[in-house]
Amino acid sequence: MFLKNKHSSIEQIHFSEISDKEIFLFIKREDALHPFISGNKYRKLKYNLVEAFNQKKHTLVTFGGAFSNHIAAVAAAGFEYGFKTIGVIRGHELAYNLDEVLQTNPTLKFASQHNMQFHFVTRSEYREKTSATFIENLQQKFGDFYLIPEGGTNIFAVKGCEEILTENDDQYDIICSAIGTGGTISGIINSTKKNQEVIGFPSLKGDFLENEIKKYISEEKKWHINTQYHFGGYAKISEELITFINKFKSETGIPLDPVYTGKMMFGIVDLIKNDYFKKGRKILAIHTGGLQGIDGMNNVLKKKNLPQIV
Ligand SMILES: *Cc1c(COP(=O)(O)O)cnc(C)c1O
């Protein structure tokens, strides 16, 4: 009914920095699932849209920062399937000069062009967004709606992410994914087989993720989180990371985003370089998408006189 179950293609990666290592590295191109509802957001929204429809809701409300992949995806999904969308956006100051913001922020511009209505809130209000009062206020303002949590993670999102791996993927020993809120990796963990291990690369600091993931996974599976590659925190980025993303794209043709997949791939390559994996291992990295965020990040990089992601 919404967002058909599609399988994305897998490519082997040939990258000079690890060409002397006997490790087989592949990438699953979830970023190519849909032009606008890209990567894991496609998976995460699928059963949420079904649920919203079953509950006879016509409006989707969700939360995010000003460059959020999730905000862009919800706007595009609502536009495609006829839901009204409201984005509760962190940063009250953005409302004061919205026209200028829309010119310089490609994510909000895209969401607005796909008819998303914005509700800007202060950072402290944003922290309260799961409280009953906050939600009641939203209901008074916008009427009845289906609420999708920040980053889209809930049981419906995890169910959708269980469709990322297919039976053909049983041949891979190790599955790698970036982590934001943990919904995506939970679905991946649930769909792995006994012979497989999952490694998650958080794009942010903090040690709450393991417990978040445990809420959603059903059995004893082999998985762990590697916290070495967050580059200082969420949406934090360094010249070294930009250089890596650009080199990876020029050699493999595969674009990576700076917030999630770039950090994950940097981590995988670094682990391979340091002989972390046994020889002969087949690794499957999940490209969770996020490429819409590159233009917005480049605007930020320009202001800081840092090189651009090309
Ligand atoms: C949102 C996002 C993630 C994080 O997914 P979670 O389910 O929140 O862990 C990872 N990669 C990309 C590209 C994303 O946009």
Short mmCIF file of C-alpha atoms and ligand atoms in Angstrom, two decimals:
data_model
loop_
_atom_site.label_atom_id
_atom_site.label_comp_id
_atom_site.label_asym_id
_atom_site.label_seq_id
_atom_site.Cartn_x
_atom_site.Cartn_y
_atom_site.Cartn_z
CA MET A 1 0.00 0.00 0.00
CA PHE A 2 2.76 2.44 0.98
CA LEU A 3 6.46 2.18 0.10
CA LYS A 4 6.62 -1.27 -1.47
CA ASN A 5 9.16 -3.75 -0.16
CA LYS A 6 12.07 -3.29 -2.53
CA HIS A 7 15.50 -4.85 -2.45
CA SER A 8 18.48 -2.62 -2.99
CA SER A 9 21.58 -3.61 -4.93
CA ILE A 10 24.92 -4.62 -3.45
CA GLU A 11 28.30 -3.52 -4.81
CA GLN A 12 31.78 -4.67 -3.89
CA ILE A 13 34.06 -1.85 -2.78
CA HIS A 14 37.57 -1.50 -4.13
CA PHE A 15 39.36 1.17 -2.15
CA SER A 16 43.11 1.85 -2.27
CA GLU A 17 43.54 2.26 1.50
CA ILE A 18 42.57 -1.37 2.10
CA SER A 19 43.50 -3.03 -1.21
CA ASP A 20 46.32 -5.06 0.40
CA LYS A 21 43.97 -6.58 3.00
CA GLU A 22 42.25 -9.91 2.43
CA ILE A 23 38.85 -8.64 3.43
CA PHE A 24 35.84 -8.48 1.14
CA LEU A 25 33.88 -5.29 1.62
CA PHE A 26 30.43 -4.73 0.11
CA ILE A 27 27.85 -1.97 0.38
CA LYS A 28 24.09 -2.26 0.21
CA ARG A 29 22.72 0.78 -1.60
CA GLU A 30 19.64 1.57 0.46
CA ASP A 31 20.34 5.18 -0.48
CA ALA A 32 19.04 4.35 -3.97
CA LEU A 33 15.64 3.02 -2.83
CA HIS A 34 13.77 6.23 -3.56
CA PRO A 35 14.86 9.65 -4.85
CA PHE A 36 13.53 11.56 -1.80
CA ILE A 37 12.53 9.04 0.89
CA SER A 38 15.98 7.65 1.01
CA GLY A 39 17.71 4.80 2.78
CA ASN A 40 16.61 3.76 6.21
CA LYS A 41 13.92 6.47 6.35
CA TYR A 42 12.05 4.59 3.63
CA ARG A 43 12.14 1.46 5.78
CA LYS A 44 11.27 3.32 8.96
CA LEU A 45 8.29 5.14 7.50
CA LYS A 46 6.70 2.25 5.65
CA TYR A 47 4.74 0.64 8.54
CA ASN A 48 4.22 3.98 10.24
CA LEU A 49 2.28 5.12 7.17
CA VAL A 50 0.27 1.90 7.26
CA GLU A 51 -0.47 2.50 10.94
CA ALA A 52 -1.46 6.13 10.36
CA PHE A 53 -3.79 5.00 7.58
CA ASN A 54 -5.31 2.24 9.75
CA GLN A 55 -5.89 4.77 12.51
CA LYS A 56 -7.61 6.98 9.89
CA LYS A 57 -5.23 9.86 10.53
CA HIS A 58 -4.73 12.48 7.85
CA THR A 59 -1.91 14.43 9.45
CA LEU A 60 1.61 13.33 10.41
CA VAL A 61 3.48 15.25 13.08
CA THR A 62 7.16 14.67 13.72
CA PHE A 63 10.30 16.30 15.13
CA GLY A 64 13.77 17.11 13.94
CA GLY A 65 16.68 19.49 13.61
CA ALA A 66 16.97 21.93 10.73
CA PHE A 67 19.02 19.54 8.55
CA SER A 68 17.22 16.33 9.49
CA ASN A 69 17.01 13.53 6.93
CA HIS A 70 13.92 12.35 8.78
CA ILE A 71 12.14 15.71 8.34
CA ALA A 72 12.88 15.66 4.59
CA ALA A 73 11.66 12.05 4.29
CA VAL A 74 8.42 12.63 6.20
CA ALA A 75 7.65 15.69 4.06
CA ALA A 76 8.24 13.69 0.87
CA ALA A 77 6.24 10.69 2.09
CA GLY A 78 3.30 12.86 3.13
CA PHE A 79 3.40 14.62 -0.22
CA GLU A 80 3.47 11.32 -2.11
CA TYR A 81 0.71 9.61 -0.14
CA GLY A 82 -1.61 12.49 0.67
CA PHE A 83 -0.94 13.12 4.36
CA LYS A 84 -0.65 16.62 5.71
CA THR A 85 2.72 16.98 7.47
CA ILE A 86 3.83 19.15 10.36
CA GLY A 87 7.48 19.36 11.35
CA VAL A 88 8.32 20.47 14.87
CA ILE A 89 11.75 21.99 14.28
CA ARG A 90 14.43 22.70 16.89
CA GLY A 91 15.48 26.37 16.78
CA HIS A 92 12.94 29.08 17.48
CA GLU A 93 15.18 31.71 15.87
CA LEU A 94 14.63 30.10 12.46
CA ALA A 95 11.06 31.41 12.47
CA TYR A 96 12.16 35.07 12.59
CA ASN A 97 13.67 35.14 9.11
CA LEU A 98 12.12 32.10 7.51
CA ASP A 99 12.46 33.36 3.94
CA GLU A 100 16.21 33.69 4.33
CA VAL A 101 16.42 30.35 6.16
CA LEU A 102 14.58 28.63 3.32
CA GLN A 103 17.06 30.07 0.83
CA THR A 104 20.10 28.78 2.68
CA ASN A 105 18.78 25.57 4.21
CA PRO A 106 18.14 22.94 1.50
CA THR A 107 16.43 20.53 3.93
CA LEU A 108 13.79 22.99 5.14
CA LYS A 109 13.39 24.33 1.62
CA PHE A 110 12.71 20.83 0.32
CA ALA A 111 10.28 20.07 3.16
CA SER A 112 8.45 23.34 2.61
CA GLN A 113 8.18 22.69 -1.14
CA HIS A 114 6.59 19.36 -0.22
CA ASN A 115 3.95 21.21 1.81
CA MET A 116 5.32 20.51 5.28
CA GLN A 117 4.12 23.07 7.79
CA PHE A 118 6.75 24.07 10.36
CA HIS A 119 6.35 24.63 14.06
CA PHE A 120 9.60 26.11 15.38
CA VAL A 121 10.37 25.66 19.07
CA THR A 122 13.19 26.68 21.39
CA ARG A 123 15.82 24.16 22.38
CA SER A 124 14.36 23.82 25.87
CA GLU A 125 10.85 23.31 24.49
CA TYR A 126 12.28 20.75 22.10
CA ARG A 127 13.71 18.75 24.99
CA GLU A 128 10.16 18.47 26.39
CA LYS A 129 8.70 17.21 23.14
CA THR A 130 7.69 13.80 24.48
CA SER A 131 5.85 15.25 27.50
CA ALA A 132 2.06 15.04 27.69
CA THR A 133 1.69 18.84 27.94
CA PHE A 134 3.76 19.46 24.85
CA ILE A 135 1.74 16.95 22.86
CA GLU A 136 -1.57 18.31 24.14
CA ASN A 137 -0.50 21.77 22.99
CA LEU A 138 0.25 20.38 19.56
CA GLN A 139 -3.18 18.75 19.46
CA GLN A 140 -4.85 22.02 20.34
CA LYS A 141 -2.95 23.76 17.60
CA PHE A 142 -3.12 21.17 14.84
CA GLY A 143 -6.02 18.85 15.70
CA ASP A 144 -5.86 15.08 15.50
CA PHE A 145 -2.64 13.60 14.16
CA TYR A 146 -0.40 10.55 13.96
CA LEU A 147 2.81 11.15 15.87
CA ILE A 148 6.10 9.85 14.53
CA PRO A 149 8.89 10.15 17.11
CA GLU A 150 12.17 11.97 16.50
CA GLY A 151 14.25 10.03 14.00
CA GLY A 152 11.17 7.90 13.37
CA THR A 153 12.10 5.10 15.76
CA ASN A 154 9.28 2.96 17.16
CA ILE A 155 8.17 -0.66 16.74
CA PHE A 156 6.82 0.06 13.25
CA ALA A 157 10.13 1.52 12.17
CA VAL A 158 12.02 -1.50 13.48
CA LYS A 159 9.66 -3.81 11.61
CA GLY A 160 10.39 -1.96 8.37
CA CYS A 161 14.15 -2.15 8.99
CA GLU A 162 13.85 -5.92 9.32
CA GLU A 163 13.31 -5.82 5.54
CA ILE A 164 16.75 -4.34 4.81
CA LEU A 165 18.51 -7.72 4.86
CA THR A 166 17.27 -10.52 2.62
CA GLU A 167 18.06 -14.24 2.43
CA ASN A 168 20.73 -13.52 -0.17
CA ASP A 169 22.60 -11.55 2.46
CA ASP A 170 23.15 -14.63 4.67
CA GLN A 171 26.54 -15.03 3.00
CA TYR A 172 28.00 -11.97 4.76
CA ASP A 173 29.81 -12.54 8.06
CA ILE A 174 29.55 -9.02 9.39
CA ILE A 175 26.86 -6.38 8.85
CA CYS A 176 27.70 -2.74 9.63
CA SER A 177 25.31 0.15 10.11
CA ALA A 178 25.41 3.74 11.29
CA ILE A 179 23.38 4.54 14.41
CA GLY A 180 21.35 7.61 15.32
CA THR A 181 18.47 6.59 17.55
CA GLY A 182 19.01 2.85 17.12
CA GLY A 183 15.86 1.83 15.24
CA THR A 184 17.61 0.84 12.06
CA ILE A 185 20.22 -1.36 13.64
CA SER A 186 17.56 -3.02 15.79
CA GLY A 187 15.72 -4.16 12.66
CA ILE A 188 18.98 -5.33 11.13
CA ILE A 189 19.93 -7.27 14.26
CA ASN A 190 16.51 -8.95 14.33
CA SER A 191 16.92 -10.20 10.78
CA THR A 192 20.46 -11.60 11.06
CA LYS A 193 21.23 -15.30 11.11
CA LYS A 194 23.29 -17.26 13.66
CA ASN A 195 26.48 -17.00 11.60
CA GLN A 196 26.32 -13.21 11.42
CA GLU A 197 27.49 -10.39 13.63
CA VAL A 198 26.34 -6.77 13.54
CA ILE A 199 28.53 -3.76 14.32
CA GLY A 200 26.94 -0.36 14.88
CA PHE A 201 28.75 2.96 14.51
CA PRO A 202 27.00 5.75 16.46
CA SER A 203 27.17 9.20 14.93
CA LEU A 204 26.82 10.77 18.35
CA LYS A 205 28.33 10.57 21.81
CA GLY A 206 26.60 8.88 24.70
CA ASP A 207 26.10 5.45 26.18
CA PHE A 208 22.31 5.23 26.12
CA LEU A 209 22.12 3.53 22.74
CA GLU A 210 22.74 0.00 23.90
CA ASN A 211 19.66 0.11 26.14
CA GLU A 212 17.59 1.71 23.40
CA ILE A 213 18.48 -1.11 21.03
CA LYS A 214 17.77 -3.78 23.64
CA LYS A 215 14.18 -2.53 23.81
CA TYR A 216 13.59 -3.61 20.24
CA ILE A 217 15.55 -6.77 19.68
CA SER A 218 13.97 -10.08 20.43
CA GLU A 219 16.61 -12.77 20.90
CA GLU A 220 20.23 -13.37 21.70
CA LYS A 221 22.04 -12.11 18.64
CA LYS A 222 25.65 -11.21 18.04
CA TRP A 223 26.05 -7.44 17.93
CA HIS A 224 28.02 -4.64 19.47
CA ILE A 225 28.53 -0.91 19.22
CA ASN A 226 31.83 0.70 18.27
CA THR A 227 32.01 4.17 19.80
CA GLN A 228 35.37 5.24 18.35
CA TYR A 229 34.15 7.05 15.26
CA HIS A 230 31.60 9.72 16.25
CA PHE A 231 34.08 12.54 15.45
CA GLY A 232 33.10 14.57 18.50
CA GLY A 233 29.33 14.16 18.32
CA TYR A 234 26.21 14.51 16.26
CA ALA A 235 26.76 16.47 13.01
CA LYS A 236 30.33 17.24 14.13
CA ILE A 237 32.76 16.87 11.28
CA SER A 238 36.50 17.27 10.74
CA GLU A 239 38.74 17.95 7.77
CA GLU A 240 39.98 14.36 8.00
CA LEU A 241 36.43 13.06 7.60
CA ILE A 242 35.71 15.34 4.62
CA THR A 243 38.93 14.24 2.93
CA PHE A 244 37.96 10.61 3.48
CA ILE A 245 34.43 11.07 2.07
CA ASN A 246 35.82 12.80 -1.03
CA LYS A 247 38.52 10.20 -1.60
CA PHE A 248 36.06 7.35 -1.13
CA LYS A 249 33.71 8.86 -3.70
CA SER A 250 36.41 9.57 -6.26
CA GLU A 251 37.71 5.98 -6.08
CA THR A 252 34.45 4.03 -5.71
CA GLY A 253 31.85 6.38 -7.19
CA ILE A 254 29.81 6.02 -4.00
CA PRO A 255 28.76 9.21 -2.19
CA LEU A 256 28.63 9.11 1.62
CA ASP A 257 26.87 11.57 3.89
CA PRO A 258 28.85 13.46 6.56
CA VAL A 259 26.57 12.73 9.53
CA TYR A 260 26.13 8.94 9.39
CA THR A 261 27.48 6.80 6.55
CA GLY A 262 30.76 8.75 6.20
CA LYS A 263 31.60 8.09 9.84
CA MET A 264 30.58 4.43 9.59
CA MET A 265 32.70 3.84 6.48
CA PHE A 266 35.66 5.70 8.00
CA GLY A 267 35.35 3.34 10.96
CA ILE A 268 35.11 0.19 8.84
CA VAL A 269 38.12 1.18 6.74
CA ASP A 270 40.11 2.07 9.86
CA LEU A 271 39.30 -1.28 11.48
CA ILE A 272 40.29 -3.14 8.31
CA LYS A 273 43.57 -1.20 8.14
CA ASN A 274 44.28 -2.23 11.73
CA ASP A 275 43.61 -5.91 10.98
CA TYR A 276 40.60 -6.00 13.28
CA PHE A 277 38.79 -8.54 11.08
CA LYS A 278 39.96 -12.09 10.33
CA LYS A 279 41.26 -12.71 6.83
CA GLY A 280 38.65 -13.76 4.31
CA ARG A 281 35.76 -12.10 6.12
CA LYS A 282 32.88 -10.73 4.07
CA ILE A 283 31.58 -7.45 5.39
CA LEU A 284 28.33 -5.82 4.30
CA ALA A 285 27.99 -2.11 5.07
CA ILE A 286 24.48 -0.67 4.87
CA HIS A 287 24.28 2.65 3.03
CA THR A 288 21.43 4.21 5.00
CA GLY A 289 21.20 7.27 2.72
CA GLY A 290 21.25 10.82 4.09
CA LEU A 291 22.70 12.37 0.95
CA GLN A 292 20.18 15.22 1.07
CA GLY A 293 22.19 16.56 4.02
CA ILE A 294 25.36 17.19 2.01
CA ASP A 295 24.31 20.60 0.59
CA GLY A 296 23.31 21.91 4.00
CA MET A 297 26.57 20.69 5.52
CA ASN A 298 28.53 22.34 2.72
CA ASN A 299 26.93 25.69 3.59
CA VAL A 300 28.08 25.21 7.18
CA LEU A 301 31.58 24.16 6.04
CA LYS A 302 31.89 27.22 3.79
CA LYS A 303 31.21 29.51 6.76
CA LYS A 304 33.94 27.72 8.73
CA ASN A 305 36.41 27.92 5.82
CA LEU A 306 36.62 24.15 5.64
CA PRO A 307 36.81 22.18 2.36
CA GLN A 308 33.58 21.14 0.64
CA ILE A 309 32.15 17.67 0.20
CA VAL A 310 32.27 17.16 -3.56
C1 LIG B 1 18.47 8.68 10.37
C2 LIG B 1 19.70 8.05 9.80
C3 LIG B 1 20.43 7.08 10.50
C4 LIG B 1 20.10 6.69 11.91
O1 LIG B 1 19.08 5.75 11.98
P1 LIG B 1 18.51 5.32 13.41
O2 LIG B 1 17.44 4.37 13.09
O3 LIG B 1 17.99 6.57 14.04
O4 LIG B 1 19.61 4.74 14.20
C5 LIG B 1 21.51 6.48 9.88
N1 LIG B 1 21.89 6.85 8.65
C6 LIG B 1 21.25 7.81 7.97
C7 LIG B 1 21.76 8.22 6.65
C8 LIG B 1 20.13 8.44 8.52
O5 LIG B 1 19.51 9.42 7.84
#
